[in-house]
Amino acid sequence: MEPDLIVNRTSNDMHPCYELYDSMYIFTSSPSIICVVLYIFLGSLSLFTVCGNLLVIVSIIYFKQLHIPTNYLILSLAMADLLVGVLVFPFSMAFTVTSCWYHEGLFCKVRGSFDVTLSTASILNLCCISIDRYYAVCQPLTYKSKINDRVTGLMILLSWGVASLIGIGIIIAGFNQGKCENSCLLDALISTTLACIFSFYIPVVIMLSIYLKIYLVAQKQVNSIQNTTFQTTKSRAAVNKTERKATKTLAIVMGVFLLCWTPYFICMVFQPLTHSVTPIAVIETLNWLTLSNSMLNPFIYAFFYSWFRSAFRIILSGKIFQGDFANTKLL
């Protein structure tokens, strides 16, 4: 596809922060109010992402009570999400999809590689957490022997290794955001499909299967308790509350993840097959929706637990600078 044709087809696609100049989109010298508000909002997302994940990292490293295999997986997830907030968010704000979509260069490839690597690492860490939860709920008697520090370390290394290979593959293949030029439809389709399969669809299928199994086992356990416990109104209410809480937790975990990631990857799969360029606003919105998952992960996987909330209160109050609280009993 010729560049001139692309420009002509998208010249009417207005962007609040960019303007068309000499066949290139450049940041406008007089940004509109919408642009200023947009970047303040995106900057706030970056700040919340960094601060939230930094709290998780400091909590797990500092408090000895949190030195368990499950939390090491959460620590790895927080590291990936922190790097998304530090590296990907600013690059995406200063040099958005608009520029890389039309003018692919080394910087765009490196930026895309960071984006793909860290996002994939985040997804794969979520997948590892689901595996950990499966053994904790479905095989509690053998959990400690199967999920130990060594196994957790291997899971973390595998997650980051696969993510790095996919990120490097993006640069080698010259693939960036589903772009197709010089009639490379087949190459773009293959690279897009492979990236989506290994970065999203396979982990999603694994997580959905695992969380479905966890939910079914949890329901079975609740039914067993109902059948063996003296059925007072109070006990039935407690069981129902437990069941609702388990259902709600699993729904939030998968619901937020799928809400953030599915639209983008569906778009990436069908983009090479379309004969028209996807509007800039759509691509940017979907891209930022995926990145926002890195901000939400600390709330879903850490804020949900009372001991993390206790750790956050101690850190935010500044007590860790006033004495040794590493052995503090967290509620």
mmCIF file of C-alpha atoms in Angstrom:
data_model
loop_
_atom_site.group_PDB
_atom_site.id
_atom_site.type_symbol
_atom_site.label_atom_id
_atom_site.label_comp_id
_atom_site.label_asym_id
_atom_site.label_seq_id
_atom_site.Cartn_x
_atom_site.Cartn_y
_atom_site.Cartn_z
ATOM 1 C CA MET A 1 0.000 0.000 0.000
ATOM 2 C CA GLU A 2 1.433 3.339 -1.039
ATOM 3 C CA PRO A 3 2.109 5.921 1.729
ATOM 4 C CA ASP A 4 0.379 8.679 -0.255
ATOM 5 C CA LEU A 5 -2.769 6.602 -0.399
ATOM 6 C CA ILE A 6 -2.667 6.090 3.339
ATOM 7 C CA VAL A 7 -2.296 9.806 3.993
ATOM 8 C CA ASN A 8 -5.112 10.691 1.644
ATOM 9 C CA ARG A 9 -7.397 8.175 3.240
ATOM 10 C CA THR A 10 -6.666 9.436 6.758
ATOM 11 C CA SER A 11 -6.168 13.161 6.262
ATOM 12 C CA ASN A 12 -9.640 13.784 7.571
ATOM 13 C CA ASP A 13 -9.009 11.672 10.626
ATOM 14 C CA MET A 14 -8.593 14.510 13.097
ATOM 15 C CA HIS A 15 -6.430 14.052 16.180
ATOM 16 C CA PRO A 16 -6.644 16.471 19.127
ATOM 17 C CA CYS A 17 -2.853 16.531 19.636
ATOM 18 C CA TYR A 18 -1.432 15.984 16.138
ATOM 19 C CA GLU A 19 -1.629 17.736 12.787
ATOM 20 C CA LEU A 20 -0.748 16.682 9.261
ATOM 21 C CA TYR A 21 2.395 18.392 7.968
ATOM 22 C CA ASP A 22 4.327 17.368 4.848
ATOM 23 C CA SER A 23 2.710 13.910 4.797
ATOM 24 C CA MET A 24 3.625 13.378 8.461
ATOM 25 C CA TYR A 25 1.703 13.591 11.715
ATOM 26 C CA ILE A 26 3.536 15.902 14.138
ATOM 27 C CA PHE A 27 2.612 17.147 17.605
ATOM 28 C CA THR A 28 0.718 20.403 17.218
ATOM 29 C CA SER A 29 2.377 23.625 18.384
ATOM 30 C CA SER A 30 -0.918 24.849 19.853
ATOM 31 C CA PRO A 31 -2.607 21.868 21.540
ATOM 32 C CA SER A 32 -6.329 22.095 22.182
ATOM 33 C CA ILE A 33 -7.982 21.885 25.584
ATOM 34 C CA ILE A 34 -9.007 18.328 24.727
ATOM 35 C CA CYS A 35 -5.359 17.462 24.088
ATOM 36 C CA VAL A 36 -4.208 18.981 27.397
ATOM 37 C CA VAL A 37 -6.953 17.186 29.350
ATOM 38 C CA LEU A 38 -6.164 13.953 27.522
ATOM 39 C CA TYR A 39 -2.481 14.046 28.417
ATOM 40 C CA ILE A 40 -3.204 15.034 32.027
ATOM 41 C CA PHE A 41 -5.503 12.010 32.236
ATOM 42 C CA LEU A 42 -2.933 9.692 30.648
ATOM 43 C CA GLY A 43 -0.201 11.105 32.890
ATOM 44 C CA SER A 44 -2.385 10.350 35.901
ATOM 45 C CA LEU A 45 -2.820 6.764 34.699
ATOM 46 C CA SER A 46 0.957 6.434 34.484
ATOM 47 C CA LEU A 47 1.410 7.868 37.985
ATOM 48 C CA PHE A 48 -1.210 5.560 39.516
ATOM 49 C CA THR A 49 0.343 2.582 37.720
ATOM 50 C CA VAL A 50 3.830 3.337 39.032
ATOM 51 C CA CYS A 51 2.721 4.133 42.594
ATOM 52 C CA GLY A 52 0.347 1.165 42.909
ATOM 53 C CA ASN A 53 2.843 -1.388 41.681
ATOM 54 C CA LEU A 54 5.683 0.202 43.650
ATOM 55 C CA LEU A 55 3.642 -0.271 46.827
ATOM 56 C CA VAL A 56 3.204 -3.942 46.009
ATOM 57 C CA ILE A 57 6.931 -4.399 45.298
ATOM 58 C CA VAL A 58 8.082 -2.644 48.487
ATOM 59 C CA SER A 59 5.540 -4.551 50.587
ATOM 60 C CA ILE A 60 6.628 -7.981 49.359
ATOM 61 C CA ILE A 61 10.351 -7.213 49.603
ATOM 62 C CA TYR A 62 10.205 -5.520 53.025
ATOM 63 C CA PHE A 63 7.722 -7.599 55.054
ATOM 64 C CA LYS A 64 8.974 -11.130 55.775
ATOM 65 C CA GLN A 65 5.438 -12.434 56.251
ATOM 66 C CA LEU A 66 4.883 -11.871 52.527
ATOM 67 C CA HIS A 67 7.921 -13.962 51.495
ATOM 68 C CA ILE A 68 5.908 -16.859 50.045
ATOM 69 C CA PRO A 69 5.821 -18.355 46.512
ATOM 70 C CA THR A 70 2.442 -16.850 45.619
ATOM 71 C CA ASN A 71 3.636 -13.358 46.443
ATOM 72 C CA TYR A 72 6.809 -13.842 44.410
ATOM 73 C CA LEU A 73 4.557 -14.305 41.369
ATOM 74 C CA ILE A 74 2.663 -11.161 42.336
ATOM 75 C CA LEU A 75 6.034 -9.407 42.730
ATOM 76 C CA SER A 76 7.020 -10.428 39.193
ATOM 77 C CA LEU A 77 3.658 -9.199 37.897
ATOM 78 C CA ALA A 78 4.114 -5.894 39.711
ATOM 79 C CA MET A 79 7.608 -5.492 38.221
ATOM 80 C CA ALA A 80 6.219 -5.975 34.707
ATOM 81 C CA ASP A 81 3.384 -3.536 35.347
ATOM 82 C CA LEU A 82 5.762 -1.030 36.959
ATOM 83 C CA LEU A 83 7.987 -1.092 33.857
ATOM 84 C CA VAL A 84 4.882 -0.588 31.718
ATOM 85 C CA GLY A 85 4.138 2.547 33.739
ATOM 86 C CA VAL A 86 7.753 3.781 33.598
ATOM 87 C CA LEU A 87 8.680 2.911 29.988
ATOM 88 C CA VAL A 88 5.609 2.224 27.871
ATOM 89 C CA PHE A 89 3.256 4.891 29.225
ATOM 90 C CA PRO A 90 5.603 7.877 28.639
ATOM 91 C CA PHE A 91 6.619 6.620 25.173
ATOM 92 C CA SER A 92 2.984 6.108 24.261
ATOM 93 C CA MET A 93 2.165 9.634 25.405
ATOM 94 C CA ALA A 94 5.104 11.372 23.696
ATOM 95 C CA PHE A 95 5.203 9.231 20.572
ATOM 96 C CA THR A 96 1.807 7.647 20.172
ATOM 97 C CA VAL A 97 0.445 5.056 17.801
ATOM 98 C CA THR A 98 -0.192 7.875 15.304
ATOM 99 C CA SER A 99 3.467 8.305 14.406
ATOM 100 C CA CYS A 100 4.520 4.650 14.470
ATOM 101 C CA TRP A 101 1.466 3.629 12.486
ATOM 102 C CA TYR A 102 2.581 5.579 9.411
ATOM 103 C CA HIS A 103 6.346 5.996 9.737
ATOM 104 C CA GLU A 104 7.974 2.840 11.003
ATOM 105 C CA GLY A 105 11.586 3.276 12.103
ATOM 106 C CA LEU A 106 14.030 1.837 14.621
ATOM 107 C CA PHE A 107 12.585 3.905 17.476
ATOM 108 C CA CYS A 108 9.097 2.666 16.673
ATOM 109 C CA LYS A 109 10.305 -0.930 16.615
ATOM 110 C CA VAL A 110 12.119 -0.580 19.943
ATOM 111 C CA ARG A 111 9.089 1.107 21.491
ATOM 112 C CA GLY A 112 6.830 -1.620 20.091
ATOM 113 C CA SER A 113 9.197 -4.274 21.395
ATOM 114 C CA PHE A 114 9.103 -2.830 24.934
ATOM 115 C CA ASP A 115 5.326 -2.612 24.731
ATOM 116 C CA VAL A 116 4.899 -6.205 23.553
ATOM 117 C CA THR A 117 7.549 -7.667 25.890
ATOM 118 C CA LEU A 118 6.247 -6.046 29.076
ATOM 119 C CA SER A 119 2.588 -6.572 28.223
ATOM 120 C CA THR A 120 3.234 -10.230 27.400
ATOM 121 C CA ALA A 121 5.228 -10.640 30.620
ATOM 122 C CA SER A 122 2.287 -9.189 32.534
ATOM 123 C CA ILE A 123 -0.153 -11.604 30.865
ATOM 124 C CA LEU A 124 2.087 -14.633 31.412
ATOM 125 C CA ASN A 125 2.573 -13.716 35.067
ATOM 126 C CA LEU A 126 -1.201 -13.569 35.433
ATOM 127 C CA CYS A 127 -1.291 -17.039 33.895
ATOM 128 C CA CYS A 128 1.271 -18.299 36.434
ATOM 129 C CA ILE A 129 -0.791 -16.822 39.276
ATOM 130 C CA SER A 130 -3.832 -18.731 38.038
ATOM 131 C CA ILE A 131 -1.778 -21.968 38.049
ATOM 132 C CA ASP A 132 -0.666 -21.218 41.613
ATOM 133 C CA ARG A 133 -4.275 -20.613 42.674
ATOM 134 C CA TYR A 134 -5.333 -23.877 41.035
ATOM 135 C CA TYR A 135 -2.975 -25.945 43.186
ATOM 136 C CA ALA A 136 -3.841 -23.916 46.295
ATOM 137 C CA VAL A 137 -7.603 -24.493 45.911
ATOM 138 C CA CYS A 138 -7.848 -27.800 44.062
ATOM 139 C CA GLN A 139 -4.869 -29.664 45.557
ATOM 140 C CA PRO A 140 -4.264 -28.044 48.961
ATOM 141 C CA LEU A 141 -2.573 -31.107 50.501
ATOM 142 C CA THR A 142 0.202 -31.192 47.884
ATOM 143 C CA TYR A 143 0.346 -27.441 47.237
ATOM 144 C CA LYS A 144 3.471 -26.680 49.287
ATOM 145 C CA SER A 145 5.425 -29.550 47.747
ATOM 146 C CA LYS A 146 4.494 -28.668 44.157
ATOM 147 C CA ILE A 147 4.593 -24.859 44.333
ATOM 148 C CA ASN A 148 7.822 -23.972 46.140
ATOM 149 C CA ASP A 149 10.442 -21.250 45.671
ATOM 150 C CA ARG A 150 12.279 -23.216 42.979
ATOM 151 C CA VAL A 151 9.153 -23.880 40.915
ATOM 152 C CA THR A 152 8.023 -20.282 41.312
ATOM 153 C CA GLY A 153 11.425 -19.038 40.135
ATOM 154 C CA LEU A 154 11.242 -21.271 37.053
ATOM 155 C CA MET A 155 7.748 -19.982 36.267
ATOM 156 C CA ILE A 156 8.945 -16.378 36.515
ATOM 157 C CA LEU A 157 12.010 -17.027 34.341
ATOM 158 C CA LEU A 158 9.864 -18.819 31.750
ATOM 159 C CA SER A 159 7.358 -15.952 31.659
ATOM 160 C CA TRP A 160 10.019 -13.289 31.126
ATOM 161 C CA GLY A 161 11.962 -15.498 28.684
ATOM 162 C CA VAL A 162 8.967 -16.123 26.427
ATOM 163 C CA ALA A 163 7.961 -12.453 26.622
ATOM 164 C CA SER A 164 11.488 -11.360 25.651
ATOM 165 C CA LEU A 165 11.593 -13.759 22.692
ATOM 166 C CA ILE A 166 8.280 -12.420 21.414
ATOM 167 C CA GLY A 167 9.448 -8.813 21.893
ATOM 168 C CA ILE A 168 12.718 -9.467 20.037
ATOM 169 C CA GLY A 169 10.775 -11.272 17.342
ATOM 170 C CA ILE A 170 8.739 -8.104 16.774
ATOM 171 C CA ILE A 171 11.929 -6.201 15.858
ATOM 172 C CA ILE A 172 13.372 -9.008 13.742
ATOM 173 C CA ALA A 173 10.130 -9.446 11.813
ATOM 174 C CA GLY A 174 9.800 -5.685 11.390
ATOM 175 C CA PHE A 175 6.249 -6.006 12.596
ATOM 176 C CA ASN A 176 4.645 -3.082 14.389
ATOM 177 C CA GLN A 177 0.964 -2.571 15.176
ATOM 178 C CA GLY A 178 -0.290 -4.722 12.311
ATOM 179 C CA LYS A 179 1.169 -2.419 9.633
ATOM 180 C CA CYS A 180 1.291 -3.748 6.104
ATOM 181 C CA GLU A 181 3.256 -2.162 3.301
ATOM 182 C CA ASN A 182 4.508 -3.195 -0.144
ATOM 183 C CA SER A 183 1.780 -5.849 -0.471
ATOM 184 C CA CYS A 184 3.031 -7.761 2.583
ATOM 185 C CA LEU A 185 -0.467 -8.872 3.605
ATOM 186 C CA LEU A 186 0.530 -12.511 4.164
ATOM 187 C CA ASP A 187 3.621 -11.624 6.258
ATOM 188 C CA ALA A 188 1.660 -9.140 8.369
ATOM 189 C CA LEU A 189 -1.162 -11.631 8.855
ATOM 190 C CA ILE A 190 1.227 -14.411 9.948
ATOM 191 C CA SER A 191 3.241 -12.197 12.323
ATOM 192 C CA THR A 192 0.104 -10.631 13.782
ATOM 193 C CA THR A 193 -1.577 -13.991 14.295
ATOM 194 C CA LEU A 194 1.476 -15.612 15.892
ATOM 195 C CA ALA A 195 2.034 -12.645 18.232
ATOM 196 C CA CYS A 196 -1.614 -12.658 19.295
ATOM 197 C CA ILE A 197 -1.698 -16.434 19.795
ATOM 198 C CA PHE A 198 1.363 -16.618 22.056
ATOM 199 C CA SER A 199 0.866 -13.267 23.811
ATOM 200 C CA PHE A 200 -2.863 -13.489 24.446
ATOM 201 C CA TYR A 201 -5.026 -16.338 23.190
ATOM 202 C CA ILE A 202 -3.076 -19.279 24.644
ATOM 203 C CA PRO A 203 -2.684 -17.624 28.104
ATOM 204 C CA VAL A 204 -6.375 -16.652 28.055
ATOM 205 C CA VAL A 205 -7.511 -20.199 27.276
ATOM 206 C CA ILE A 206 -5.277 -21.496 30.081
ATOM 207 C CA MET A 207 -6.567 -18.946 32.587
ATOM 208 C CA LEU A 208 -10.219 -19.440 31.666
ATOM 209 C CA SER A 209 -9.864 -23.212 31.999
ATOM 210 C CA ILE A 210 -8.048 -22.954 35.333
ATOM 211 C CA TYR A 211 -10.411 -20.407 36.885
ATOM 212 C CA LEU A 212 -13.421 -22.431 35.708
ATOM 213 C CA LYS A 213 -11.943 -25.496 37.409
ATOM 214 C CA ILE A 214 -11.238 -23.461 40.567
ATOM 215 C CA TYR A 215 -14.806 -22.174 40.616
ATOM 216 C CA LEU A 216 -16.280 -25.670 40.173
ATOM 217 C CA VAL A 217 -14.079 -27.101 42.932
ATOM 218 C CA ALA A 218 -14.946 -24.196 45.249
ATOM 219 C CA GLN A 219 -18.649 -24.770 44.597
ATOM 220 C CA LYS A 220 -18.229 -28.471 45.313
ATOM 221 C CA GLN A 221 -16.498 -27.671 48.594
ATOM 222 C CA VAL A 222 -19.298 -25.281 49.561
ATOM 223 C CA ASN A 223 -21.931 -27.921 48.769
ATOM 224 C CA SER A 224 -20.009 -30.447 50.859
ATOM 225 C CA ILE A 225 -19.980 -28.050 53.791
ATOM 226 C CA GLN A 226 -23.707 -27.487 53.373
ATOM 227 C CA ASN A 227 -24.374 -31.231 53.473
ATOM 228 C CA THR A 228 -22.238 -31.936 56.535
ATOM 229 C CA THR A 229 -22.873 -28.862 58.666
ATOM 230 C CA PHE A 230 -25.834 -28.347 60.920
ATOM 231 C CA GLN A 231 -28.107 -26.205 58.784
ATOM 232 C CA THR A 232 -28.906 -23.180 60.876
ATOM 233 C CA THR A 233 -29.887 -19.932 59.228
ATOM 234 C CA LYS A 234 -26.593 -18.399 60.292
ATOM 235 C CA SER A 235 -24.474 -21.198 58.821
ATOM 236 C CA ARG A 236 -26.384 -21.105 55.523
ATOM 237 C CA ALA A 237 -25.854 -17.356 55.329
ATOM 238 C CA ALA A 238 -22.129 -17.780 55.948
ATOM 239 C CA VAL A 239 -21.844 -20.441 53.230
ATOM 240 C CA ASN A 240 -23.788 -18.332 50.751
ATOM 241 C CA LYS A 241 -21.556 -15.367 51.528
ATOM 242 C CA THR A 242 -18.440 -17.466 50.900
ATOM 243 C CA GLU A 243 -19.835 -18.721 47.602
ATOM 244 C CA ARG A 244 -20.764 -15.216 46.453
ATOM 245 C CA LYS A 245 -17.316 -13.916 47.414
ATOM 246 C CA ALA A 246 -15.535 -16.663 45.449
ATOM 247 C CA THR A 247 -17.748 -16.075 42.427
ATOM 248 C CA LYS A 248 -17.249 -12.334 42.612
ATOM 249 C CA THR A 249 -13.464 -12.642 42.903
ATOM 250 C CA LEU A 250 -13.160 -14.903 39.855
ATOM 251 C CA ALA A 251 -15.527 -12.674 37.883
ATOM 252 C CA ILE A 252 -13.468 -9.569 38.676
ATOM 253 C CA VAL A 253 -10.158 -11.262 37.870
ATOM 254 C CA MET A 254 -11.146 -12.511 34.428
ATOM 255 C CA GLY A 255 -13.703 -9.818 33.645
ATOM 256 C CA VAL A 256 -11.285 -6.899 34.032
ATOM 257 C CA PHE A 257 -8.526 -8.736 32.178
ATOM 258 C CA LEU A 258 -10.737 -9.645 29.218
ATOM 259 C CA LEU A 259 -12.310 -6.187 29.147
ATOM 260 C CA CYS A 260 -8.884 -4.554 28.861
ATOM 261 C CA TRP A 261 -7.207 -6.919 26.404
ATOM 262 C CA THR A 262 -9.769 -8.606 24.153
ATOM 263 C CA PRO A 263 -10.805 -5.585 22.006
ATOM 264 C CA TYR A 264 -7.188 -4.773 21.102
ATOM 265 C CA PHE A 265 -6.213 -8.299 20.083
ATOM 266 C CA ILE A 266 -9.395 -8.789 18.083
ATOM 267 C CA CYS A 267 -8.559 -5.587 16.222
ATOM 268 C CA MET A 268 -4.975 -6.729 15.617
ATOM 269 C CA VAL A 269 -6.094 -10.048 14.169
ATOM 270 C CA PHE A 270 -8.561 -8.510 11.710
ATOM 271 C CA GLN A 271 -6.504 -5.403 10.858
ATOM 272 C CA PRO A 272 -4.376 -7.039 8.092
ATOM 273 C CA LEU A 273 -7.548 -8.439 6.502
ATOM 274 C CA THR A 274 -9.294 -5.086 6.173
ATOM 275 C CA HIS A 275 -8.940 -2.854 3.140
ATOM 276 C CA SER A 276 -9.210 0.367 5.129
ATOM 277 C CA VAL A 277 -6.995 1.896 7.801
ATOM 278 C CA THR A 278 -8.359 1.666 11.331
ATOM 279 C CA PRO A 279 -9.050 5.197 12.682
ATOM 280 C CA ILE A 280 -6.269 6.595 14.855
ATOM 281 C CA ALA A 281 -8.623 7.298 17.744
ATOM 282 C CA VAL A 282 -9.762 3.661 17.799
ATOM 283 C CA ILE A 283 -6.212 2.279 17.834
ATOM 284 C CA GLU A 284 -5.085 4.659 20.580
ATOM 285 C CA THR A 285 -8.154 3.981 22.716
ATOM 286 C CA LEU A 286 -7.693 0.222 22.478
ATOM 287 C CA ASN A 287 -3.953 0.532 23.144
ATOM 288 C CA TRP A 288 -4.503 2.600 26.295
ATOM 289 C CA LEU A 289 -7.251 0.241 27.417
ATOM 290 C CA THR A 290 -4.738 -2.631 27.411
ATOM 291 C CA LEU A 291 -2.156 -0.533 29.264
ATOM 292 C CA SER A 292 -4.705 0.383 31.935
ATOM 293 C CA ASN A 293 -4.738 -3.258 33.022
ATOM 294 C CA SER A 294 -1.260 -2.687 34.490
ATOM 295 C CA MET A 295 -2.788 -0.009 36.712
ATOM 296 C CA LEU A 296 -5.692 -2.219 37.792
ATOM 297 C CA ASN A 297 -3.642 -5.344 38.584
ATOM 298 C CA PRO A 298 -2.402 -4.077 41.985
ATOM 299 C CA PHE A 299 -6.004 -3.438 43.040
ATOM 300 C CA ILE A 300 -7.181 -6.864 41.878
ATOM 301 C CA TYR A 301 -4.295 -9.071 43.011
ATOM 302 C CA ALA A 302 -2.962 -7.175 46.018
ATOM 303 C CA PHE A 303 -5.488 -4.732 47.460
ATOM 304 C CA PHE A 304 -7.935 -7.637 47.744
ATOM 305 C CA TYR A 305 -5.875 -9.189 50.556
ATOM 306 C CA SER A 306 -6.010 -7.711 54.052
ATOM 307 C CA TRP A 307 -2.282 -8.240 54.746
ATOM 308 C CA PHE A 308 -1.388 -6.135 51.716
ATOM 309 C CA ARG A 309 -3.698 -3.376 52.896
ATOM 310 C CA SER A 310 -1.993 -3.460 56.301
ATOM 311 C CA ALA A 311 1.412 -3.280 54.616
ATOM 312 C CA PHE A 312 0.311 -0.313 52.498
ATOM 313 C CA ARG A 313 -0.914 1.569 55.556
ATOM 314 C CA ILE A 314 2.438 1.079 57.320
ATOM 315 C CA ILE A 315 4.387 2.195 54.231
ATOM 316 C CA LEU A 316 2.211 5.225 53.468
ATOM 317 C CA SER A 317 2.306 6.344 57.103
ATOM 318 C CA GLY A 318 6.109 6.409 56.945
ATOM 319 C CA LYS A 319 6.565 4.008 59.844
ATOM 320 C CA ILE A 320 9.105 1.897 57.953
ATOM 321 C CA PHE A 321 11.477 4.891 58.133
ATOM 322 C CA GLN A 322 11.062 5.135 61.910
ATOM 323 C CA GLY A 323 11.982 1.587 62.891
ATOM 324 C CA ASP A 324 12.234 -2.059 61.878
ATOM 325 C CA PHE A 325 8.773 -3.356 60.943
ATOM 326 C CA ALA A 326 9.930 -6.222 58.707
ATOM 327 C CA ASN A 327 8.673 -8.848 61.178
ATOM 328 C CA THR A 328 5.387 -7.090 61.835
ATOM 329 C CA LYS A 329 2.356 -9.374 61.946
ATOM 330 C CA LEU A 330 0.123 -8.220 59.115
ATOM 331 C CA LEU A 331 -3.615 -8.723 59.577
#
